[in-house]
PDB file of C-alpha atoms and ligand atoms in Angstrom:
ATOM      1  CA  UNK A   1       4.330 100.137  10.785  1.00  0.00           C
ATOM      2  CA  UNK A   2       7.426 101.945   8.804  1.00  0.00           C
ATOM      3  CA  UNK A   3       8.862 105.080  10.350  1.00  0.00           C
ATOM      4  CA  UNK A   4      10.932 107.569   8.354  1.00  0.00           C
ATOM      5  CA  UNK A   5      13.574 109.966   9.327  1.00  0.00           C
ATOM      6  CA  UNK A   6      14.532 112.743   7.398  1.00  0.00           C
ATOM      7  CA  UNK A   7      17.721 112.424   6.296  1.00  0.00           C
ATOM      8  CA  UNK A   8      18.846 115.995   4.890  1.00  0.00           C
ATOM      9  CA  UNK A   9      21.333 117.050   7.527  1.00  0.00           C
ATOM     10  CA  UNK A  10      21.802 115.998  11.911  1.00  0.00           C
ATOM     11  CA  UNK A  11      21.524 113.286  13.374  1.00  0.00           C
ATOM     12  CA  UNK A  12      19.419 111.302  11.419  1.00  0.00           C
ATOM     13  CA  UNK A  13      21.231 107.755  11.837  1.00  0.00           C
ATOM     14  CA  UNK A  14      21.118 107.345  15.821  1.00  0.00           C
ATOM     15  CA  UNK A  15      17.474 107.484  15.329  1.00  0.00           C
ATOM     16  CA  UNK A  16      17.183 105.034  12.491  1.00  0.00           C
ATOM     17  CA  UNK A  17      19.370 102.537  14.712  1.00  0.00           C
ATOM     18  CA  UNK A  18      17.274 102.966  18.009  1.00  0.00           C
ATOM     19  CA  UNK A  19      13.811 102.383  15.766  1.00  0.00           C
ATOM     20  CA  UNK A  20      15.673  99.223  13.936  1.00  0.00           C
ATOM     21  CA  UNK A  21      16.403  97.934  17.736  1.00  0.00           C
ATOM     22  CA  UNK A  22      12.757  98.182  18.389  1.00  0.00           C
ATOM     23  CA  UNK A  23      12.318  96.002  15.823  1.00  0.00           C
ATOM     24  CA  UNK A  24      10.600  99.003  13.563  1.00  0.00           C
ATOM     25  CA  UNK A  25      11.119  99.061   9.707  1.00  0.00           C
ATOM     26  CA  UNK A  26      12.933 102.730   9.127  1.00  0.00           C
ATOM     27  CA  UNK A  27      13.487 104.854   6.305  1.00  0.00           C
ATOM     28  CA  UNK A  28      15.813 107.334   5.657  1.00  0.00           C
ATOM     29  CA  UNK A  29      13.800 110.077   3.520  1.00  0.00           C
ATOM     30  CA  UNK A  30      15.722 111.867   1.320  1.00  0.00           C
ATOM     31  CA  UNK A  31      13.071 112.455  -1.405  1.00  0.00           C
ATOM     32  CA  UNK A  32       9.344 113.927  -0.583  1.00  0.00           C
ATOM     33  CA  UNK A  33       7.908 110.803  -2.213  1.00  0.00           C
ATOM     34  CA  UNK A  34       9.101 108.466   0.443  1.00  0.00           C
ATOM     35  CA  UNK A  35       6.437 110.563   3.155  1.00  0.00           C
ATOM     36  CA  UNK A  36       3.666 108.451   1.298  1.00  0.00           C
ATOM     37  CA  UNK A  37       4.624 105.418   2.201  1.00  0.00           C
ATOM     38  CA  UNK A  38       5.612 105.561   6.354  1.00  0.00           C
ATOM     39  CA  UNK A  39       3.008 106.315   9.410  1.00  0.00           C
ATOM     40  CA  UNK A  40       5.554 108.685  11.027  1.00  0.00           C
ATOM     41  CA  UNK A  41       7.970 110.864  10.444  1.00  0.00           C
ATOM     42  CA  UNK A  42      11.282 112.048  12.585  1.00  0.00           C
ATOM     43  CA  UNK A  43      12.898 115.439  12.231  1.00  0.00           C
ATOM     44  CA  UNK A  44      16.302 114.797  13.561  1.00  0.00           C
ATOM     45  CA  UNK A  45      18.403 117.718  15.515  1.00  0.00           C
ATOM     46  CA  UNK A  46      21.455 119.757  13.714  1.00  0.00           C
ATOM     47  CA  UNK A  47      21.196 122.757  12.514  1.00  0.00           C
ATOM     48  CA  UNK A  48      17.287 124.027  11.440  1.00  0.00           C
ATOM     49  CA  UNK A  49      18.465 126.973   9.269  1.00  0.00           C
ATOM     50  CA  UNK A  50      20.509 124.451   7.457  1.00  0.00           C
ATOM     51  CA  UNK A  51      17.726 121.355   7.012  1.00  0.00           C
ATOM     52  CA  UNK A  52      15.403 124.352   6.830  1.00  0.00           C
ATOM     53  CA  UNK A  53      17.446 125.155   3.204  1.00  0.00           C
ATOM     54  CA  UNK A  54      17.580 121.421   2.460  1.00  0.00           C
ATOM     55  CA  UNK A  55      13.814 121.257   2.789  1.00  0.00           C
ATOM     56  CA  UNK A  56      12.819 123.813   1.194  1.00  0.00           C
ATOM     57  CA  UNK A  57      14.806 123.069  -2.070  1.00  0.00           C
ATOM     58  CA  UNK A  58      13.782 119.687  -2.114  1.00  0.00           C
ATOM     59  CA  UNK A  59       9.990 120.824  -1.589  1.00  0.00           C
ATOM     60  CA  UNK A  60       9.395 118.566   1.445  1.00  0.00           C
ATOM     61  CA  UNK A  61       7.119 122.218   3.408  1.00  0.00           C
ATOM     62  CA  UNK A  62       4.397 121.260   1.409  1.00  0.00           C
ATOM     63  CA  UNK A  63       4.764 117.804   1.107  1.00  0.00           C
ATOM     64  CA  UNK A  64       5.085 117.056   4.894  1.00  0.00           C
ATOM     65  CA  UNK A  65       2.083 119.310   5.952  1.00  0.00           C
ATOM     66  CA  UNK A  66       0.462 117.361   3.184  1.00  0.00           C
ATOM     67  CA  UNK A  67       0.607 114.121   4.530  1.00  0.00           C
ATOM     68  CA  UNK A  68       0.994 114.969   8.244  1.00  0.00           C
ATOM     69  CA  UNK A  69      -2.973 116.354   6.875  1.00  0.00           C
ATOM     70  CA  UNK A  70      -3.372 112.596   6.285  1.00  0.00           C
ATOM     71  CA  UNK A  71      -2.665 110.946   9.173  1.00  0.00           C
ATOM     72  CA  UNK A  72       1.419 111.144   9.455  1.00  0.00           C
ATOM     73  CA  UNK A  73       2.723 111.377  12.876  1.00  0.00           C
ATOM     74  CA  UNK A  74       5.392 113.973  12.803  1.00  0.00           C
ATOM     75  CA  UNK A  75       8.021 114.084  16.097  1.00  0.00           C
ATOM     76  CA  UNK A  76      10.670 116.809  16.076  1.00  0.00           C
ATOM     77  CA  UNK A  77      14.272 116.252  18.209  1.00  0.00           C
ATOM     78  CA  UNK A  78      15.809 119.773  18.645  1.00  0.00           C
ATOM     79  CA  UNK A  79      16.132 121.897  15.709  1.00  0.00           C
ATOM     80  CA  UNK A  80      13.534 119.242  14.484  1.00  0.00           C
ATOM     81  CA  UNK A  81      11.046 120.644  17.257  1.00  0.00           C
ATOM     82  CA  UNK A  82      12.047 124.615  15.725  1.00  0.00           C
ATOM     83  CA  UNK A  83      11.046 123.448  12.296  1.00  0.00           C
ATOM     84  CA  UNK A  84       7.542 121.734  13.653  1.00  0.00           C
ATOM     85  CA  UNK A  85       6.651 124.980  15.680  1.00  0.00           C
ATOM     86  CA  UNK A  86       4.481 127.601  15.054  1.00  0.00           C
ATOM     87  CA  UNK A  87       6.561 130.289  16.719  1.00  0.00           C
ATOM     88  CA  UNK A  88      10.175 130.422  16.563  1.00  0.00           C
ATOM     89  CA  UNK A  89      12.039 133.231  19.218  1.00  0.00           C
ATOM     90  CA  UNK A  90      15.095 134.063  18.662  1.00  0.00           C
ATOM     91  CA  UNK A  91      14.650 132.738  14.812  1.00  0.00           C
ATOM     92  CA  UNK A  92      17.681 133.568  12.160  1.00  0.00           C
ATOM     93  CA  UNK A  93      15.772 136.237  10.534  1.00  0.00           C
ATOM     94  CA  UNK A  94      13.543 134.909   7.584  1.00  0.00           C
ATOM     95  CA  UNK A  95      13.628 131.327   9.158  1.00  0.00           C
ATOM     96  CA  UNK A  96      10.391 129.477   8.074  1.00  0.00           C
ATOM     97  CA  UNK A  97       8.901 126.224   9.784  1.00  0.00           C
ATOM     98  CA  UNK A  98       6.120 123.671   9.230  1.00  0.00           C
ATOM     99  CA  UNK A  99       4.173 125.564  11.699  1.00  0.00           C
ATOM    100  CA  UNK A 100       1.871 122.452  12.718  1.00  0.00           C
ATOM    101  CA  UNK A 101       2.295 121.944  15.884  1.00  0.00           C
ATOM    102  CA  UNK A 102       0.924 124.618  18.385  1.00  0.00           C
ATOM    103  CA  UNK A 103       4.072 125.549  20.551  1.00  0.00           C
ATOM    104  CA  UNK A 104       6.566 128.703  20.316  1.00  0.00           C
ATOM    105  CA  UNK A 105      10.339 127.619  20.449  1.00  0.00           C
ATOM    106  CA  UNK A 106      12.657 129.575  21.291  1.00  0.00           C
ATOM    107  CA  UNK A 107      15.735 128.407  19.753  1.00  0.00           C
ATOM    108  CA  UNK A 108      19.588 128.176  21.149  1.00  0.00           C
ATOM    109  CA  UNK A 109      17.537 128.853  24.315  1.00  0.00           C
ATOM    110  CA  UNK A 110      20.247 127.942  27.076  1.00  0.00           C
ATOM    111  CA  UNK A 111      23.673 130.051  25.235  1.00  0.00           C
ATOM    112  CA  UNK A 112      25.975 128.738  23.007  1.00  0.00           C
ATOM    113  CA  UNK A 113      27.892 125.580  22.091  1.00  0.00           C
ATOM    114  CA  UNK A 114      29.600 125.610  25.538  1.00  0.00           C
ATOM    115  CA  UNK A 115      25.916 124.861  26.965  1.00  0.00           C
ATOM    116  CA  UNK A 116      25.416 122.012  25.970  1.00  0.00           C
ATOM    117  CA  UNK A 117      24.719 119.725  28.765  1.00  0.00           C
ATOM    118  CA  UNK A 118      22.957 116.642  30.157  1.00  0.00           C
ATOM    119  CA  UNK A 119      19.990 116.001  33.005  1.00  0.00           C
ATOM    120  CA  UNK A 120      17.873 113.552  34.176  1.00  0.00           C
ATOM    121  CA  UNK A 121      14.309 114.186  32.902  1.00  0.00           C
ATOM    122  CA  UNK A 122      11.386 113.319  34.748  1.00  0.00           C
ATOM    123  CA  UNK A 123       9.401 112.445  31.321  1.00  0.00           C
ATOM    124  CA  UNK A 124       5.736 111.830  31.807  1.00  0.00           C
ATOM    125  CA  UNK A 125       4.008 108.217  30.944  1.00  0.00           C
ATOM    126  CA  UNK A 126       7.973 106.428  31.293  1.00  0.00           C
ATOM    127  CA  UNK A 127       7.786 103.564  33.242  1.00  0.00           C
ATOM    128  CA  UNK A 128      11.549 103.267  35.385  1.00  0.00           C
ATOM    129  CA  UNK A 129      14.198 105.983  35.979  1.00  0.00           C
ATOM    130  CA  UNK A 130      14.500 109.114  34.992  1.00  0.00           C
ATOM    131  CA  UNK A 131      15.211 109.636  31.500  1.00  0.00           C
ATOM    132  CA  UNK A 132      18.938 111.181  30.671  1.00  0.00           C
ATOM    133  CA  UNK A 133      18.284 114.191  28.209  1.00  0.00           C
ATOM    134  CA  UNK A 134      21.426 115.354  26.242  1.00  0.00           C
ATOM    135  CA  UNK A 135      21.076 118.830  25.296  1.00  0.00           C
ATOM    136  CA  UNK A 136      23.202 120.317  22.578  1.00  0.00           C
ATOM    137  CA  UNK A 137      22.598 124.190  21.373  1.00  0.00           C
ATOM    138  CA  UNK A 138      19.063 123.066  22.610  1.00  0.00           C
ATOM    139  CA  UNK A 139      16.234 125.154  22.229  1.00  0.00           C
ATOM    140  CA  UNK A 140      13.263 125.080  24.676  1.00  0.00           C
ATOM    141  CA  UNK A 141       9.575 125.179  24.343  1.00  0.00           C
ATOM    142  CA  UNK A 142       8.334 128.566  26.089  1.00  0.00           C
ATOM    143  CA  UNK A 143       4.888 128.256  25.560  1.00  0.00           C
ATOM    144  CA  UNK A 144       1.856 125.492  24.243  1.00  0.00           C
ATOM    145  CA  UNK A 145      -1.264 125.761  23.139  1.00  0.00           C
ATOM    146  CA  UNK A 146      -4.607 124.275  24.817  1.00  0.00           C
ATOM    147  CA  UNK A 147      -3.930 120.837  22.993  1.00  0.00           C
ATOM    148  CA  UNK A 148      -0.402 120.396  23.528  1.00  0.00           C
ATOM    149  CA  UNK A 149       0.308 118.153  26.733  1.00  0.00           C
ATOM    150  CA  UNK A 150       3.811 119.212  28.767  1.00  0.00           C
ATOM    151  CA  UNK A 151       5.744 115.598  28.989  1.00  0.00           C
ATOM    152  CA  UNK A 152       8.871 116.686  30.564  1.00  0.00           C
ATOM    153  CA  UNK A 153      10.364 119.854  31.776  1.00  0.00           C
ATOM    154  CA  UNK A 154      13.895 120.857  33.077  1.00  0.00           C
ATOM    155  CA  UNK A 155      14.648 123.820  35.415  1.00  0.00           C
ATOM    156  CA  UNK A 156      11.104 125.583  35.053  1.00  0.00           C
ATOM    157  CA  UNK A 157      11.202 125.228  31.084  1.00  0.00           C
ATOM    158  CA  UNK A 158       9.204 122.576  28.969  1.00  0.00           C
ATOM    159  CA  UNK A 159      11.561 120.532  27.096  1.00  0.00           C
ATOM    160  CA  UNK A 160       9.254 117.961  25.873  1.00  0.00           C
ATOM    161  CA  UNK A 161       5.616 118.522  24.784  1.00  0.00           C
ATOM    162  CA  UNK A 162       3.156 116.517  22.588  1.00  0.00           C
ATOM    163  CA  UNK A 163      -0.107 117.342  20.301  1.00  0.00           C
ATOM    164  CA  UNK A 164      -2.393 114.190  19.596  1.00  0.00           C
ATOM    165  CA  UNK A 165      -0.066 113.041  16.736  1.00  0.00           C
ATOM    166  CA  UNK A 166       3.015 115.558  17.311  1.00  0.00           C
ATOM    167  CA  UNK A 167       5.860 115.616  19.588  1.00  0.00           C
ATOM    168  CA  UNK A 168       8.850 117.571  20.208  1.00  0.00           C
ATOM    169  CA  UNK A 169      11.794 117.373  22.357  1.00  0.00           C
ATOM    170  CA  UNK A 170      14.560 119.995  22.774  1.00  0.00           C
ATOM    171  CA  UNK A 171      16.933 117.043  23.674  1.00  0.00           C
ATOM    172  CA  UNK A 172      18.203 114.189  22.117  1.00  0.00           C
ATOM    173  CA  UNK A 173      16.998 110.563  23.149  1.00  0.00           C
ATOM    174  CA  UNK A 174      18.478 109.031  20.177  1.00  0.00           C
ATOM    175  CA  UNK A 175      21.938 109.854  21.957  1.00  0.00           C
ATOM    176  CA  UNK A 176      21.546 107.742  25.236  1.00  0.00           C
ATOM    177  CA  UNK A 177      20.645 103.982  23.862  1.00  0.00           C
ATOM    178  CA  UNK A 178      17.784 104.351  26.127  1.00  0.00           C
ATOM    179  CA  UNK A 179      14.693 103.930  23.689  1.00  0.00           C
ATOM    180  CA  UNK A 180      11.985 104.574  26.025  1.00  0.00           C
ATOM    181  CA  UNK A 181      10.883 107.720  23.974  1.00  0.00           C
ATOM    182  CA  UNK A 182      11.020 106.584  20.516  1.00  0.00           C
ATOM    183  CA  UNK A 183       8.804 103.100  22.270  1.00  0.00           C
ATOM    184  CA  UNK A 184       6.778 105.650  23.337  1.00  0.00           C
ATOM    185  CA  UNK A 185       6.527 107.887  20.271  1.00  0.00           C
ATOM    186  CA  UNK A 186       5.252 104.478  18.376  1.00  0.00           C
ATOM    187  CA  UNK A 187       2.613 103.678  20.964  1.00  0.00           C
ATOM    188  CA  UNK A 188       0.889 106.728  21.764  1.00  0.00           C
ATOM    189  CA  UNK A 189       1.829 109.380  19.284  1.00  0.00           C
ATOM    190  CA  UNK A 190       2.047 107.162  15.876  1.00  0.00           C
ATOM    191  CA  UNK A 191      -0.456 105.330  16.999  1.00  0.00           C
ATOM    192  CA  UNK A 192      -3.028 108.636  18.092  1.00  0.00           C
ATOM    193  CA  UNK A 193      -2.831 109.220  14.250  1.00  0.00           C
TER     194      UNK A 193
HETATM  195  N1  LIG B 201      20.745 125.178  17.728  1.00  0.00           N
HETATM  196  C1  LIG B 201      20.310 124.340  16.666  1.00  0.00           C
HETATM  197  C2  LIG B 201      19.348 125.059  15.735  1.00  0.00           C
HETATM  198  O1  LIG B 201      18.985 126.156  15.955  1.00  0.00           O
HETATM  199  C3  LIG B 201      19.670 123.069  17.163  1.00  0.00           C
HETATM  200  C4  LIG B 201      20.701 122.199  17.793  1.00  0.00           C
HETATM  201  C5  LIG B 201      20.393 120.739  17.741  1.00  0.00           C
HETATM  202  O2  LIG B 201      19.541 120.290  16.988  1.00  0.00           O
HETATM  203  N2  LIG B 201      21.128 119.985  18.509  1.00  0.00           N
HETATM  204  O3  LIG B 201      18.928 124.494  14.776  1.00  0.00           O
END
């Protein structure tokens, strides 16, 4: 098992540290190449227009739909979850995504930097408490297709969804040193793939 997380832009090394805690060999991808050799992949949150860019010149669109096509688990945290969507609302004119996973996002979905915020999640299969989501610029998921199942949603919107080998989250659990949902991204979603 050897999980990878793109490394263009976010926060890409909070993940990295809460797989290595689990005891999970992680790679920081920089290079399209390194997708052949991990079963799952992380887009980390920042700024999606910007790793958008950073993608796209470095050719990963093709390369990730590629070998998501061959079994790569793919999980998206916040503009990570806009770049695995189908549908973007409220997209930066222009903006493309991956488009694999079978959910519309509609991105900076709760206002501006001033609305960023934090609540405890109610986050489906999670053994113990509630899980703390930190939400930064955060988008939210506004609709899902047939396949996608809801796993946690705050104030009436979905904030968490997955698709047999896809997740996304509009928050950040690589922020609270609580690793429940990255355990739980290696159990059921890697391992669904
Ligand atoms: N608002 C950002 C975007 O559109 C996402 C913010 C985040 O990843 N924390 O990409």
């Amino acid at each position: 098992m050897r999980i990878g997380v793109l490394g263009l832009q976010g926060a890409f090394r909070e993940h990295v540290m809460t797989f290595e805690a689990l005891g999970v060999a992680t790679v920081v991808v920089r290079l399209p190449e390194q997708l052949s050799d991990i079963n799952g992949l992380v887009i980390p949150g920042g700024e999606s227009t910007a790793i958008g860019k950073l993608m796209m010149a470095y050719g990963f669109y093709d390369a990730i739909r590629q070998q998501h096509g061959a079994g790569m688990a793919v999980w998206g945290t916040c503009a990570g979850a806009i770049l695995v969507a189908h549908e973007v609302l409220d997209a930066v004119p222009g903006q493309e995504t991956l488009g694999i996973m079978d959910v519309a996002v509609r991105r900076n979905a709760y206002g501006r930097q001033v609305d960023s915020f934090e609540a405890d999640l109610d986050f489906k299969h999670l053994e113990g408490d509630a899980f703390r989501g930190v939400f930064i610029r955060a988008p939210w998921i506004e609709r899902v297709g047939e396949e996608v199942e809801v796993l946690a949603e705050h104030d009436g919107h979905i904030v968490a969804a997955r698709e047999r080998d896809m997740m996304a989250t509009a928050f950040h659990p690589e922020l609270t040193g609580d690793p429940r949902v990255h355990r739980f991204f290696l159990d059921h979603v890697v391992a669904s793939s």
